[in-house]
XYZ file of C-alpha atoms in Angstrom:
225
model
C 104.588 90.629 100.814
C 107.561 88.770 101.702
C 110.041 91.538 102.114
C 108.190 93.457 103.735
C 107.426 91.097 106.200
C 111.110 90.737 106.864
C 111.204 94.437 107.664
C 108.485 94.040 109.942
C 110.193 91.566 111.400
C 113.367 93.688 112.144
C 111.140 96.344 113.157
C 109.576 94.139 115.959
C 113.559 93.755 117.473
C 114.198 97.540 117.572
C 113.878 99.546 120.865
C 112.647 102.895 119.651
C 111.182 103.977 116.400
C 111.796 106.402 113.289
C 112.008 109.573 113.894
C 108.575 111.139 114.067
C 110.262 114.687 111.778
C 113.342 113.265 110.445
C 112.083 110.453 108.104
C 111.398 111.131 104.632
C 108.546 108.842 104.745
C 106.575 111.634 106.840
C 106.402 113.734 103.458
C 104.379 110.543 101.096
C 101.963 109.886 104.491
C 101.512 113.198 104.421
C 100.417 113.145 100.874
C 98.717 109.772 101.575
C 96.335 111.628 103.655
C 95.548 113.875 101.615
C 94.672 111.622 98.636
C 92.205 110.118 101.274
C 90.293 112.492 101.488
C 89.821 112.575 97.591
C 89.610 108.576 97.432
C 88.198 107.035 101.084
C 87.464 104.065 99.498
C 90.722 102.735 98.516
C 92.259 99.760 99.701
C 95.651 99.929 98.077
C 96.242 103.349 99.200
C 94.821 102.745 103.024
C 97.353 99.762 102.748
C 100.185 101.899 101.412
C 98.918 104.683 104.452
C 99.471 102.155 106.721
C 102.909 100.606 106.228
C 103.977 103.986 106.524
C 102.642 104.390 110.030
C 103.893 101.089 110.793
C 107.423 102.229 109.801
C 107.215 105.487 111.355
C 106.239 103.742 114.525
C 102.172 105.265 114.484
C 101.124 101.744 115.901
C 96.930 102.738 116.455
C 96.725 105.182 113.119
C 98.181 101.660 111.168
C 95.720 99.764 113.258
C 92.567 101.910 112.263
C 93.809 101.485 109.090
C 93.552 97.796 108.721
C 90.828 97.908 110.580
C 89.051 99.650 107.979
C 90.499 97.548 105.193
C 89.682 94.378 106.983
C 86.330 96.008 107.593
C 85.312 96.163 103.430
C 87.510 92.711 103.284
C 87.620 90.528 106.161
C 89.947 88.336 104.574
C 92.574 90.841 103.259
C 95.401 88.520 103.529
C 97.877 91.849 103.919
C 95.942 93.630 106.325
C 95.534 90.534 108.636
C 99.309 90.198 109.011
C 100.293 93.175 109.539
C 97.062 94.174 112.046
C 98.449 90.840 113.731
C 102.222 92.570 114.243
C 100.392 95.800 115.383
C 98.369 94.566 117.936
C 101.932 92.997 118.993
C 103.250 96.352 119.392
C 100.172 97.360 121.601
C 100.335 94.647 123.545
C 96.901 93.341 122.457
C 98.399 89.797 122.332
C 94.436 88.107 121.897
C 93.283 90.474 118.943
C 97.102 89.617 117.046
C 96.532 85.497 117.773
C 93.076 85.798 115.940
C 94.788 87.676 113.174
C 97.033 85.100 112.898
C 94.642 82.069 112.873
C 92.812 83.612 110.211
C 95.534 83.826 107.960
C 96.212 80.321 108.665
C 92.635 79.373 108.186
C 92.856 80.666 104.749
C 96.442 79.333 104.301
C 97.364 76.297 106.574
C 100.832 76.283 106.176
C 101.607 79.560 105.901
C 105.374 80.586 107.400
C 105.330 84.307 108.271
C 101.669 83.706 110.305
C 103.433 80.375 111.788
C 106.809 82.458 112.614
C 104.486 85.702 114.120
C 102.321 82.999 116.398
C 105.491 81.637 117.893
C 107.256 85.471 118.638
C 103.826 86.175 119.980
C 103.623 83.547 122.296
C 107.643 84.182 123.551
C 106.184 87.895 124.486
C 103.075 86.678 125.759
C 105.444 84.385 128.313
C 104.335 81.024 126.601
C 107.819 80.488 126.739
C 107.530 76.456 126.618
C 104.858 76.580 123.454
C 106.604 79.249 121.709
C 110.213 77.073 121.475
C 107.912 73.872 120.380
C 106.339 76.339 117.667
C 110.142 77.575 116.573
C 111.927 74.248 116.638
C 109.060 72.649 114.256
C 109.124 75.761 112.286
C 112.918 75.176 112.194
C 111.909 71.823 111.029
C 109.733 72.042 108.504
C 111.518 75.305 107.127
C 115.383 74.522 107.439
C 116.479 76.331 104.610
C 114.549 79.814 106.007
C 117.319 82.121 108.063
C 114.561 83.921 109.731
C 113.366 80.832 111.421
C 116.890 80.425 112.853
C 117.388 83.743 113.735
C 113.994 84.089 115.669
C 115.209 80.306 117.323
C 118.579 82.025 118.256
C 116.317 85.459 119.855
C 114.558 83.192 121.869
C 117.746 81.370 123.361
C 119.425 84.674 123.513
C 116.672 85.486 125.856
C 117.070 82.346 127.631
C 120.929 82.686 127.767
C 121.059 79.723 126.202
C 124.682 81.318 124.189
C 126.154 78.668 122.685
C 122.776 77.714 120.765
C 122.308 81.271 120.359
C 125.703 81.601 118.577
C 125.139 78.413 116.145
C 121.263 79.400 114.874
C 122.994 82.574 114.160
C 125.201 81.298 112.362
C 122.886 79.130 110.765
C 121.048 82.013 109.867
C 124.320 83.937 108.388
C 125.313 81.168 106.078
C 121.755 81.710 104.945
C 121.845 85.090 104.593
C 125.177 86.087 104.625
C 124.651 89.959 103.907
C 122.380 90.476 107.102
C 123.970 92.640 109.328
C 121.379 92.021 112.303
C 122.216 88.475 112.773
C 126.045 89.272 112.524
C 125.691 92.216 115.308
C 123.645 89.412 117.400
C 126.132 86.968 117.021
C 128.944 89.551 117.519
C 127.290 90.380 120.535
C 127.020 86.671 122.199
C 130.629 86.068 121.490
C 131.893 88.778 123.309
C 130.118 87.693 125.992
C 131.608 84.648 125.717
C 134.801 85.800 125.675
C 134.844 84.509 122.447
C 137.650 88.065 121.230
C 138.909 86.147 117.823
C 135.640 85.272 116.322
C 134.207 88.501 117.561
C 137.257 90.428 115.701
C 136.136 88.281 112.516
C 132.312 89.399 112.740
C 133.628 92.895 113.184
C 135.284 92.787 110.390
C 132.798 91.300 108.351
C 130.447 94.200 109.298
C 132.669 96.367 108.521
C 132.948 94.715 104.854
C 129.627 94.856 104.678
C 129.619 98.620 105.197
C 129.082 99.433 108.472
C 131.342 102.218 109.059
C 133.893 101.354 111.948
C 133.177 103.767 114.090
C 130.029 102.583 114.358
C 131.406 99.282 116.163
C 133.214 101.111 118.736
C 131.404 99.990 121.196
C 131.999 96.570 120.413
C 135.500 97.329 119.758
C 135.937 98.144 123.129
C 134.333 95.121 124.600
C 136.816 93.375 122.851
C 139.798 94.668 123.682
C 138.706 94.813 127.357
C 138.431 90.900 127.458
């Protein structure tokens, strides 16, 4: 449940989604369907059905999905979630906040619902109760790099930079292997003119397998400054 939260998570920052005849996963949805017609009263495999529209981008075929799930098992703690980042994606900021209160009404203290309720409000312009929610999730959670990293979106947004730059970092030293946060941080310190520790972020990605060519763009930035 975790990890794939996390990917939803990443999923949420990026602007477009998979390709719709490219993706590999089109071929087991594909076959997912198919075995629904055979089993329509599965639960595992309407759940599996629907991560795979999620990933593929198919934002209202996942959302009939869990709401078919949640319609056998209201409290489906995995359908909740991820009907709550759905209804994010359409903009159906009410129907997500429910989602997320009743996963926290069956588990108070629950991180991902806390961490989704907070990104929901930023997009829903709460802007001032969405930073309270992050900075006590920050709190309570110090050791989680996703709680820093969603901190550091939200100044990013404000161009608040230099905060930006250190939850980043926060979050790297958590997860040092996470190329998202590095890009992000790579990012802000070009901005700020910042060309040595960009250079060391680009290498890192590159380190970390991102081919270099892929960072031209950044390269360029730099060497501009």
């Amino acid at each position: 449940m975790r990890k794939y939260w996390l990917l939803l998570l990443s999923l949420f920052m990026m602007n477009g989604a998979y390709s719709q005849t490219t993706n590999p996963l089109r071929d087991s949805l594909n076959l997912a369907d198919k075995e629904l017609i055979m089993r329509p009263d599965s639960i595992d495999l309407r759940l599996k059905k629907a991560r795979w529209n999620v990933e593929l981008g198919e934002w209202e075929y996942a959302k009939t999905e869990y709401d078919i799930v949640l319609q056998h098992q209201p409290d489906n703690l995995a359908a909740l979630y991820f009907r709550a980042f759905v209804n994010m994606k359409l903009n159906r900021y009410g129907f997500a906040r429910q989602d997320y209160m009743n996963v926290l009404r069956q588990v108070p203290n629950n991180f991902e619902a806390k961490l989704g309720l907070a990104i929901l409000d930023d997009k829903d312009n709460k802007k001032t109760r969405a930073f309270d929610e992050i900075n006590m999730l920050v709190e309570a959670f110090p050791d989680s790099a996703e709680a820093y990293a969603a901190r550091a979106g939200m100044e990013k947004e404000r161009q608040m930079d230099y905060l930006a730059v250190y939850d980043y970092s926060e979050a790297i030293v958590r997860a040092p292997a996470n190329t998202d946060y590095i890009l992000n941080r790579l990012d802000l310190l070009i901005k700020l003119g910042k060309r040595e520790e960009a250079r060391r972020d680009l290498e890192l990605l590159v380190r970390l397998g991102i081919p270099r060519a892929s960072l031209k763009e950044y390269l360029d930035k730099i060497k501009k400054d």
